[in-house]
Short mmCIF file of C-alpha atoms in Angstrom, two decimals:
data_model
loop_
_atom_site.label_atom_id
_atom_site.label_comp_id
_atom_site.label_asym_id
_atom_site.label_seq_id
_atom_site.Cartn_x
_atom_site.Cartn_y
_atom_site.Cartn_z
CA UNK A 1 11.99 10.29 -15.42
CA UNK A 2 12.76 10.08 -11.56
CA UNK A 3 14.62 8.56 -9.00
CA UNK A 4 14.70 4.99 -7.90
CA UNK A 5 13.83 5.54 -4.78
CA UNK A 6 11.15 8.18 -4.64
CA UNK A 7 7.14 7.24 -5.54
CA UNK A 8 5.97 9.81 -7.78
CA UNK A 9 3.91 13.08 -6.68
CA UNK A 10 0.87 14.15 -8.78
CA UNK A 11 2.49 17.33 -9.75
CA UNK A 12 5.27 15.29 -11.56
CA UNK A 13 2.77 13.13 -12.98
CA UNK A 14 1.06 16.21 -14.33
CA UNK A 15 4.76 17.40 -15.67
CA UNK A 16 4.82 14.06 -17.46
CA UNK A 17 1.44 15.07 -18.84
CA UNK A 18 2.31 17.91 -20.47
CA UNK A 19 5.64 16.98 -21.77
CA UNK A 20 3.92 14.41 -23.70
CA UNK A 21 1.51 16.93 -25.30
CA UNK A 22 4.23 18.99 -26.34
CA UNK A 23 6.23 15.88 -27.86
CA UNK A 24 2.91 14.72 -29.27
CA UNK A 25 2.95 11.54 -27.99
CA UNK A 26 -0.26 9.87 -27.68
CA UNK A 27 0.04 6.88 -26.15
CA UNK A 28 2.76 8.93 -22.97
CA UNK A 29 -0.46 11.00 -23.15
CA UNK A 30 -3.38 9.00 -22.58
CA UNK A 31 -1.69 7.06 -19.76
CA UNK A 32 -0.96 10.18 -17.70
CA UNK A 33 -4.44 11.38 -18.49
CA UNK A 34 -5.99 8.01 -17.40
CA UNK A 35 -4.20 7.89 -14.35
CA UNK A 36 -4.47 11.93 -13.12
CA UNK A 37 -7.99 11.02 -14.25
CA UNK A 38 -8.26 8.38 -11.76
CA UNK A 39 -6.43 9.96 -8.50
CA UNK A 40 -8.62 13.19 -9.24
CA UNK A 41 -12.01 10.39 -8.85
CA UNK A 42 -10.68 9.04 -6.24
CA UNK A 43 -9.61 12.19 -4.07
CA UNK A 44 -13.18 13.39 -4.95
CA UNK A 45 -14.72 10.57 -3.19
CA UNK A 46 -12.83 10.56 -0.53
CA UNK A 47 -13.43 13.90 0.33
CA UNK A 48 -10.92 16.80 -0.33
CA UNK A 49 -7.21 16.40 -0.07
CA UNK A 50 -3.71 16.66 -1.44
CA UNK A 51 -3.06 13.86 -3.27
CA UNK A 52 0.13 12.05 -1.94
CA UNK A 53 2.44 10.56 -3.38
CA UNK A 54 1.78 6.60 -2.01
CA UNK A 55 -1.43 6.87 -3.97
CA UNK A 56 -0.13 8.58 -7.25
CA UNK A 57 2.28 5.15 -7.66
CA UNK A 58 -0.48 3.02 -6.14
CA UNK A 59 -3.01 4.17 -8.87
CA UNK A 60 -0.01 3.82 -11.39
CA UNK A 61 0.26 0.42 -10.06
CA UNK A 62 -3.45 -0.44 -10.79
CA UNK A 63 -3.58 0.99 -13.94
CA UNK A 64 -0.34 -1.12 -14.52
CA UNK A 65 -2.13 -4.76 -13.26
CA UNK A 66 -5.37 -3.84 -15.32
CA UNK A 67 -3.44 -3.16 -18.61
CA UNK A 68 -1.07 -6.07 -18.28
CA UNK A 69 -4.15 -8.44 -17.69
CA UNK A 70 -5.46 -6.56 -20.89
CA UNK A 71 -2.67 -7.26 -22.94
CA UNK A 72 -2.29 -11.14 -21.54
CA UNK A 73 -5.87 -11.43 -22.88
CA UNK A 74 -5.17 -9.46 -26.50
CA UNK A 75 -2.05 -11.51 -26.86
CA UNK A 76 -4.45 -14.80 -26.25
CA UNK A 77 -6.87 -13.69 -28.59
CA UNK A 78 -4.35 -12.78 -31.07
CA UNK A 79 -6.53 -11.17 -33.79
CA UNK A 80 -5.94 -7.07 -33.35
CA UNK A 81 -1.88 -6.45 -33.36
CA UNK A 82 -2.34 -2.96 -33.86
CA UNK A 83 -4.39 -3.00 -30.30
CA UNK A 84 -2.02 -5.26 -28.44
CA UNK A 85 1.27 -3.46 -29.63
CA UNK A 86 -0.84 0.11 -28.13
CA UNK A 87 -1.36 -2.31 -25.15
CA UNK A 88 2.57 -3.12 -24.69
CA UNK A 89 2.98 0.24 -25.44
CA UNK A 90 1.04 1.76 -22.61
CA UNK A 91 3.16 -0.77 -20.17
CA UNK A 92 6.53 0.31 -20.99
CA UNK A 93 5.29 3.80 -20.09
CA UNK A 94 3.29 2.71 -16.83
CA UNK A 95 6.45 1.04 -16.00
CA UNK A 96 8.78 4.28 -16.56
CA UNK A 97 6.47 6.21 -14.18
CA UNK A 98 7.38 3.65 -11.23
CA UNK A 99 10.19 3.42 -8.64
CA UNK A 100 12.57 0.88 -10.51
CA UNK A 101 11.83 -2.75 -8.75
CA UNK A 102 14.45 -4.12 -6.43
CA UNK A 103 15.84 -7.64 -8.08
CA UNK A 104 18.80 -10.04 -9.21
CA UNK A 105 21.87 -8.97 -6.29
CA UNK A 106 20.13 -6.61 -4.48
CA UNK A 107 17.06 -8.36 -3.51
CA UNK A 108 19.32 -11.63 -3.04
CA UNK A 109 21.21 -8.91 -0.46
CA UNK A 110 17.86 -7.30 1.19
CA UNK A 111 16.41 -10.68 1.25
CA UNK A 112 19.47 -12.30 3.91
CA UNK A 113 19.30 -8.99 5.60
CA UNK A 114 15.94 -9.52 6.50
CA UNK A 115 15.95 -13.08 7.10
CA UNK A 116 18.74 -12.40 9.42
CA UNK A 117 16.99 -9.00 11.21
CA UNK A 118 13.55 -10.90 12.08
CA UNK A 119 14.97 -14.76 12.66
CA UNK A 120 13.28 -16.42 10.67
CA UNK A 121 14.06 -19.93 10.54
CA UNK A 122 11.80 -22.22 8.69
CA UNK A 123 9.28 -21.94 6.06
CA UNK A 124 6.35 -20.92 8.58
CA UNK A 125 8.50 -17.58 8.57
CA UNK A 126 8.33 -16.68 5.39
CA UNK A 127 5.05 -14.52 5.29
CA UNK A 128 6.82 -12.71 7.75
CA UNK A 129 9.84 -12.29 5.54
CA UNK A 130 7.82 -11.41 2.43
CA UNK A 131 6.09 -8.90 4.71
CA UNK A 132 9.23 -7.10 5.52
CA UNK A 133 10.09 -7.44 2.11
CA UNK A 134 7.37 -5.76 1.48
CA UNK A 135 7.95 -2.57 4.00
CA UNK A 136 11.51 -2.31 3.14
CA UNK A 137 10.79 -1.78 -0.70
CA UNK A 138 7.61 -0.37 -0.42
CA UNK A 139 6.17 -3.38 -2.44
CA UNK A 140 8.99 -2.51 -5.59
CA UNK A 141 10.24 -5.91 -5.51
CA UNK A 142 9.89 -8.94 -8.22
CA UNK A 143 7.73 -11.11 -5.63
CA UNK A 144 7.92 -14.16 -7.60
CA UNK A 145 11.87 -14.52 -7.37
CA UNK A 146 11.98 -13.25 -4.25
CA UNK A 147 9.45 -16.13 -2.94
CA UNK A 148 11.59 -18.54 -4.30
CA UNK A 149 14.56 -17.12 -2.94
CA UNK A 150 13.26 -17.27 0.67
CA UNK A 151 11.76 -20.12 0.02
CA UNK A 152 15.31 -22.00 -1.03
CA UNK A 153 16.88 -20.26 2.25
CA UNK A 154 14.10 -21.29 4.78
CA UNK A 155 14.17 -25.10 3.74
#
């Protein structure tokens, strides 16, 4: 597991990898593989590099959106519970590999602390809000509370 704060590097990724071989546990396993599997494609087309660690947790992100709409649709369908527990599965372990979201108190906090630092004042300001939201957090925020929460402040 890792900090809060920091976005995860490939080599951790790769740790998490191989601590789920060892532990023998599949689904830990095919996520990491999937995703290392997906930053190695990607740094291949874009041409040799180290891959940092902004696009280890933006991949991880991806993979994150793609199996959550996956599961929304299994969960629709609702004939294959074996498949869509695997599916909620594979979240909770995308979700362990991220920076911990910013919410309830704190993003209340960050939220007047940004309203205050840029001056915004009415609703036309709150892209600009969200944006610095954004920045500050590095996008590790729940956006739908928080856009209601600026919303109920810039009235």
């Amino acid at each position: 597991m890792q900090s809060e704060e920091f976005d995860m590097t490939y080599e951790e990724l790769h740790a998490e990898m191989v601590a789920a071989m060892k532990a023998k546990d599949k689904v830990r396993l095919g996520v990491t593989r999937l995703v290392l599997g997906e930053l190695k494609n990607a740094a291949s087309r874009g041409g040799a590099h180290e891959i940092t660690e902004e696009e280890t947790t933006a991949q991880i992100k991806r993979t994150l959106k793609q199996t959550n709409e996956t599961l929304e649709m299994s969960e629709k369908a609702g004939n294959n519970e074996e498949r869509t527990q695997n599916l909620r599965e594979q979240v909770a372990v995308l979700e362990s590999l991220l920076p911990a979201q910013v919410s309830g108190d704190e993003l209340d906090a960050l939220i007047e602390q940004v309203i205050a630092e840029i001056g915004a004042e009415s609703k036309k300001d709150m892209g600009r809000v969200m944006g610095a939201l954004t920045k500050a957090t590095n996008g590790n925020f729940d956006k739908p509370a928080a856009a209601q929460m600026v919303g109920a402040r810039l009235a």
